[in-house]
Coordinates of C-alpha atoms in Angstrom, one line a residue:
M1 CA 18.8 -27.9 60.9
D2 CA 22.0 -28.0 58.8
L3 CA 22.8 -28.1 55.1
T4 CA 23.2 -31.9 55.1
D5 CA 19.7 -32.3 56.4
L6 CA 18.4 -30.0 53.7
H7 CA 20.3 -31.8 51.1
I8 CA 18.9 -35.2 52.2
F9 CA 15.4 -33.8 52.4
R10 CA 15.7 -32.3 48.8
S11 CA 17.1 -35.6 47.5
V12 CA 14.2 -37.5 48.9
V13 CA 11.8 -35.1 47.1
Q14 CA 13.7 -35.2 43.8
A15 CA 14.1 -39.0 43.9
G16 CA 10.5 -39.6 44.8
G17 CA 11.2 -41.7 47.8
V18 CA 13.7 -42.7 50.5
T19 CA 15.0 -45.8 48.7
R20 CA 16.1 -44.0 45.5
A21 CA 17.4 -41.1 47.5
A22 CA 19.6 -43.4 49.5
E23 CA 21.0 -45.0 46.4
K24 CA 21.7 -41.5 44.9
L25 CA 23.3 -40.3 48.1
N26 CA 25.2 -43.6 48.7
R27 CA 23.7 -43.9 52.1
V28 CA 21.8 -46.7 53.8
Q29 CA 18.1 -46.3 53.7
S30 CA 17.7 -46.2 57.5
N31 CA 20.1 -43.3 57.7
V32 CA 18.1 -41.3 55.2
T33 CA 14.9 -42.0 57.0
T34 CA 16.4 -41.1 60.4
R35 CA 17.8 -37.8 59.1
V36 CA 14.4 -36.8 57.6
R37 CA 12.7 -37.7 60.9
Q38 CA 15.2 -35.7 62.9
L39 CA 14.6 -32.7 60.6
E40 CA 10.9 -33.0 61.2
S41 CA 11.5 -33.2 64.9
D42 CA 13.7 -30.1 64.9
L43 CA 11.1 -28.1 63.0
G44 CA 8.1 -29.5 64.8
V45 CA 6.2 -30.3 61.6
E46 CA 5.7 -33.2 59.3
L47 CA 7.3 -32.6 55.9
F48 CA 5.7 -35.6 54.2
V49 CA 2.3 -37.1 54.2
R50 CA 2.9 -40.8 54.4
E51 CA 0.7 -43.4 52.7
G52 CA 2.3 -46.7 53.3
K53 CA 5.6 -46.5 51.5
K54 CA 4.6 -43.5 49.4
L55 CA 5.6 -40.0 50.4
H56 CA 3.9 -36.8 49.4
L57 CA 5.1 -33.4 50.4
S58 CA 3.0 -31.7 53.1
P59 CA 2.2 -27.9 52.8
E60 CA 5.1 -27.3 55.3
G61 CA 7.3 -29.6 53.2
K62 CA 6.6 -27.6 50.0
L63 CA 7.5 -24.4 51.9
L64 CA 10.7 -25.8 53.2
L65 CA 11.7 -27.1 49.8
D66 CA 11.7 -23.6 48.4
Y67 CA 14.0 -22.4 51.2
A68 CA 16.2 -25.6 50.9
D69 CA 16.7 -24.9 47.2
R70 CA 17.8 -21.3 47.8
L71 CA 20.0 -22.2 50.8
L72 CA 21.8 -25.1 49.0
D73 CA 22.3 -23.1 45.8
L74 CA 23.7 -20.2 47.8
A75 CA 26.0 -22.5 49.7
E76 CA 27.3 -24.0 46.4
E77 CA 27.8 -20.5 45.0
A78 CA 29.7 -19.5 48.2
R79 CA 32.0 -22.6 47.9
E80 CA 32.8 -21.8 44.3
A81 CA 33.4 -18.1 45.1
V82 CA 35.7 -18.9 48.1
H83 CA 37.7 -21.7 46.6
D84 CA 38.0 -20.7 42.9
A85 CA 36.6 -17.8 40.9
E86 CA 37.6 -19.5 37.7
P87 CA 34.7 -21.2 35.8
R88 CA 35.0 -25.0 36.1
G89 CA 32.9 -28.1 36.5
L90 CA 29.6 -29.1 34.9
L91 CA 27.5 -26.4 33.2
R92 CA 23.9 -27.6 32.7
L93 CA 22.4 -25.3 30.2
G94 CA 18.8 -25.5 28.8
T95 CA 17.7 -23.9 25.5
G96 CA 15.0 -24.1 22.8
E97 CA 15.8 -26.0 19.6
S98 CA 16.1 -23.0 17.4
T99 CA 18.4 -21.1 19.8
A100 CA 20.6 -24.2 20.1
A101 CA 20.9 -24.6 16.3
M102 CA 21.1 -21.0 15.2
R103 CA 22.6 -19.0 18.1
L104 CA 24.8 -21.2 20.3
P105 CA 27.4 -23.0 18.1
V106 CA 29.8 -20.1 17.8
P107 CA 29.6 -18.6 21.3
M108 CA 29.6 -22.0 23.0
N109 CA 32.7 -23.0 21.0
E110 CA 34.4 -19.8 22.2
Y111 CA 33.2 -20.3 25.8
L112 CA 34.5 -23.9 26.0
G113 CA 37.8 -22.9 24.4
R114 CA 38.2 -20.1 26.9
Y115 CA 37.3 -22.2 29.9
P116 CA 38.6 -25.8 29.2
D117 CA 37.7 -26.9 32.8
V118 CA 34.0 -26.5 32.1
T119 CA 32.0 -29.4 30.8
L120 CA 28.8 -28.5 28.9
E121 CA 25.6 -30.5 29.3
L122 CA 23.0 -29.0 26.8
R123 CA 19.3 -29.8 27.2
T124 CA 16.6 -28.7 24.7
G125 CA 13.0 -28.2 25.7
N126 CA 10.1 -25.7 25.7
T127 CA 10.0 -22.7 27.9
R128 CA 7.7 -24.3 30.6
E129 CA 10.0 -27.4 30.9
L130 CA 13.2 -25.4 31.1
A131 CA 11.9 -22.9 33.6
A132 CA 10.8 -25.8 35.8
A133 CA 14.2 -27.5 35.5
V134 CA 16.0 -24.3 36.5
L135 CA 13.7 -23.9 39.6
G136 CA 14.2 -27.5 40.5
G137 CA 17.9 -27.3 40.4
D138 CA 18.3 -29.6 37.4
L139 CA 19.7 -26.8 35.2
D140 CA 22.1 -24.0 36.1
A141 CA 20.6 -21.7 33.6
A142 CA 18.4 -21.7 30.5
L143 CA 17.7 -19.6 27.4
V144 CA 14.0 -19.1 27.1
S145 CA 11.6 -17.0 25.1
E146 CA 9.6 -14.3 26.9
P147 CA 7.2 -14.0 28.5
I148 CA 8.6 -15.7 31.6
A149 CA 7.7 -15.0 35.3
D150 CA 10.0 -12.4 37.0
A151 CA 9.5 -13.5 40.6
P152 CA 11.6 -16.7 40.8
F153 CA 14.3 -15.8 38.3
E154 CA 17.2 -13.5 37.6
K155 CA 17.0 -12.6 33.9
V156 CA 19.4 -11.2 31.3
A157 CA 18.1 -10.3 27.9
I158 CA 20.3 -11.9 25.2
Y159 CA 18.6 -12.1 21.8
D160 CA 15.7 -10.6 19.9
E161 CA 14.0 -12.9 17.5
E162 CA 11.6 -12.0 14.7
L163 CA 8.8 -14.5 14.4
V164 CA 7.0 -15.0 11.1
I165 CA 4.2 -17.1 9.7
I166 CA 5.3 -19.6 7.0
A167 CA 3.1 -21.3 4.5
A168 CA 3.5 -23.1 1.2
A169 CA 4.7 -21.1 -1.8
G170 CA 1.9 -19.3 -3.6
H171 CA -0.3 -19.1 -0.4
A172 CA -2.5 -16.0 -0.4
P173 CA -1.2 -13.2 1.9
I174 CA -1.8 -14.0 5.6
K175 CA -2.7 -10.7 7.4
S176 CA -5.0 -12.1 10.1
P177 CA -6.0 -15.5 11.5
R178 CA -9.0 -15.5 9.1
D179 CA -6.6 -15.8 6.2
A180 CA -5.0 -18.8 7.8
R181 CA -8.0 -20.4 9.6
P182 CA -8.8 -23.1 6.9
Q183 CA -5.2 -24.4 7.3
T184 CA -3.8 -26.9 9.8
V185 CA -1.4 -25.3 12.3
L186 CA 1.9 -27.1 12.8
A187 CA 3.5 -26.4 16.2
F188 CA 5.5 -27.7 19.0
E189 CA 3.9 -29.2 22.1
S190 CA 2.0 -27.1 24.6
G191 CA 4.4 -25.2 26.8
C192 CA 6.3 -23.7 23.8
A193 CA 6.3 -19.9 24.0
Y194 CA 6.1 -19.6 20.2
R195 CA 3.1 -21.8 20.0
Q196 CA 1.5 -19.7 22.7
R197 CA 2.1 -16.5 20.7
L198 CA 0.4 -18.1 17.7
E199 CA -2.6 -19.2 19.8
D200 CA -2.7 -15.6 21.2
W201 CA -2.8 -14.2 17.7
F202 CA -5.8 -16.3 16.8
A203 CA -7.5 -15.5 20.1
L204 CA -7.0 -11.8 19.6
H205 CA -9.2 -12.0 16.6
G206 CA -11.7 -14.3 18.1
E207 CA -10.6 -17.2 16.1
M208 CA -9.3 -20.7 16.8
P209 CA -7.2 -23.0 14.5
D210 CA -9.2 -25.7 12.9
R211 CA -6.6 -28.2 13.8
I212 CA -3.2 -28.3 15.5
V213 CA -0.6 -31.0 14.6
E214 CA 2.3 -31.2 17.0
I215 CA 5.8 -31.7 15.4
T216 CA 9.0 -32.2 17.4
S217 CA 11.6 -30.4 15.1
Y218 CA 11.8 -27.4 12.9
H219 CA 13.2 -29.3 10.0
A220 CA 10.2 -31.6 10.0
M221 CA 7.9 -28.6 10.4
L222 CA 9.5 -26.8 7.4
G223 CA 9.2 -29.9 5.2
C224 CA 5.5 -30.3 6.1
V225 CA 4.8 -26.7 5.4
A226 CA 6.5 -26.8 2.1
A227 CA 4.4 -29.9 1.2
G228 CA 1.3 -27.9 1.8
M229 CA 0.3 -29.7 5.0
G230 CA -0.4 -26.4 7.0
I231 CA 1.1 -23.2 8.3
S232 CA 3.5 -22.6 11.2
L233 CA 5.2 -19.9 13.2
M234 CA 9.0 -19.8 13.8
P235 CA 12.0 -17.4 14.0
R236 CA 12.9 -15.9 10.7
N237 CA 16.5 -17.0 11.1
V238 CA 15.5 -20.7 11.0
L239 CA 14.6 -20.3 7.4
T240 CA 18.2 -19.9 6.5
T241 CA 18.8 -23.6 7.3
F242 CA 16.1 -24.8 4.8
P243 CA 17.5 -25.6 1.4
D244 CA 14.1 -25.4 -0.4
A245 CA 13.1 -22.0 0.8
K246 CA 11.6 -21.3 -2.6
L247 CA 8.9 -23.7 -1.6
L248 CA 7.8 -21.4 1.2
S249 CA 6.0 -18.1 1.6
V250 CA 6.7 -15.9 4.5
H251 CA 4.1 -13.7 6.2
S252 CA 4.8 -11.0 8.8
L253 CA 3.1 -10.7 12.2
P254 CA 2.0 -7.5 14.0
P255 CA 5.0 -6.0 15.8
A256 CA 3.6 -6.9 19.3
L257 CA 3.6 -10.6 18.4
A258 CA 6.6 -10.7 16.0
H259 CA 9.1 -9.3 18.6
A260 CA 10.2 -12.3 20.8
P261 CA 13.0 -11.5 23.3
T262 CA 15.1 -14.5 24.5
C263 CA 16.6 -14.2 27.9
L264 CA 19.0 -16.3 30.1
I265 CA 17.3 -17.2 33.4
R266 CA 18.7 -18.6 36.6
R267 CA 17.3 -18.9 40.1
K268 CA 17.3 -15.7 42.1
G269 CA 20.3 -15.3 44.3
T270 CA 22.5 -17.7 42.4
L271 CA 25.4 -16.6 40.1
S272 CA 28.3 -19.0 39.8
P273 CA 31.5 -18.1 38.0
K274 CA 30.6 -20.4 35.1
V275 CA 27.2 -18.8 34.5
S276 CA 28.6 -15.3 34.9
A277 CA 31.2 -16.1 32.2
L278 CA 28.5 -17.6 30.0
I279 CA 26.5 -14.4 30.2
E280 CA 29.6 -12.4 29.2
V281 CA 30.3 -14.6 26.1
L282 CA 26.6 -14.7 25.0
L283 CA 26.2 -11.0 25.2
A284 CA 29.4 -10.5 23.2
H285 CA 27.9 -12.5 20.3
S286 CA 24.4 -11.1 20.6
D287 CA 22.8 -8.2 18.7
R288 CA 22.1 -6.6 22.1
G289 CA 25.7 -6.8 23.1
K290 CA 26.9 -5.3 19.8
K291 CA 24.4 -2.5 20.2
R292 CA 25.6 -1.8 23.7
R293 CA 29.3 -1.7 22.6
A294 CA 28.3 0.6 19.7
T295 CA 26.5 2.9 22.1
R296 CA 29.5 3.0 24.5
K297 CA 31.8 3.7 21.6
N298 CA 29.6 6.6 20.4
G299 CA 29.4 8.0 23.9
R300 CA 33.2 8.1 24.2
G301 CA 34.0 9.3 20.7
A302 CA 32.1 11.1 18.0
P303 CA 28.3 11.6 18.6
S304 CA 26.1 9.1 16.9
A305 CA 23.9 9.8 14.0
D306 CA 20.9 9.7 16.2
S307 CA 22.2 12.2 18.7
R308 CA 23.2 14.6 15.8
S309 CA 19.7 14.3 14.4
R310 CA 18.2 15.1 17.8
R311 CA 20.3 18.2 18.2
Q312 CA 19.3 19.4 14.7
I313 CA 15.7 18.9 15.5
V314 CA 16.0 20.8 18.8

């Protein structure tokens, strides 16, 4: 079993069959079939369940795929580290829509200016989609909202978002789901971490939204809320992009639901120079990074106000 065999095996899985994998790999179909058969022979197991021309991963195939992903990613990282520690090549980054619009323009402009040999491919999606793409090797990294599983990922906390409920101007105060229940809820599709938080808020009080209407962009969502179509949940900073903010009312959530950390995830055991450099730039522009620098500065120089207060109390 060598890396080429694993690469061919993974390509067959990702392409959904031998024919498409052969086209992608620029190999003849018979060669791909032979390499897969040889790999099965070496391992002594069948990696696919064959139904005519259709291939489905066997349990052993699913297990091998996880190892193949890790080994191939690690090999790529080793090649980059040995040959060139300078960030270069294609950076495939995933992110939510609000993060892409509100957080990334300035740091990504700096990143691409600092590393001109990197080409950025930016994909937006919900947390579930982006996490799956990172695990599947389709993305190098993604910015997603917590909660996200720890086991398969390396995570770096980047942003803290405050989530708020928005309604049309003049709406009565919304302090619990009962105050919002007669309203339609406007949300992204299932898989969005913010939608999940909103549904959790309702469930915590034993309530369910009367109706959920799925909308694909924040700007459309804001316009629909301003028109009185329903209520929604979104990061507070998104409201700064809406020119008719006077048509909205903003309602706070309990702290446990309002605090929404955003982290950068990558597959465990993988850290290429371009992703490492990305983390550095993102942290430099994040509130977390600024707080860390302020803490280090206070530690080296004069004591901070907090530390002075603690000494006075003691």
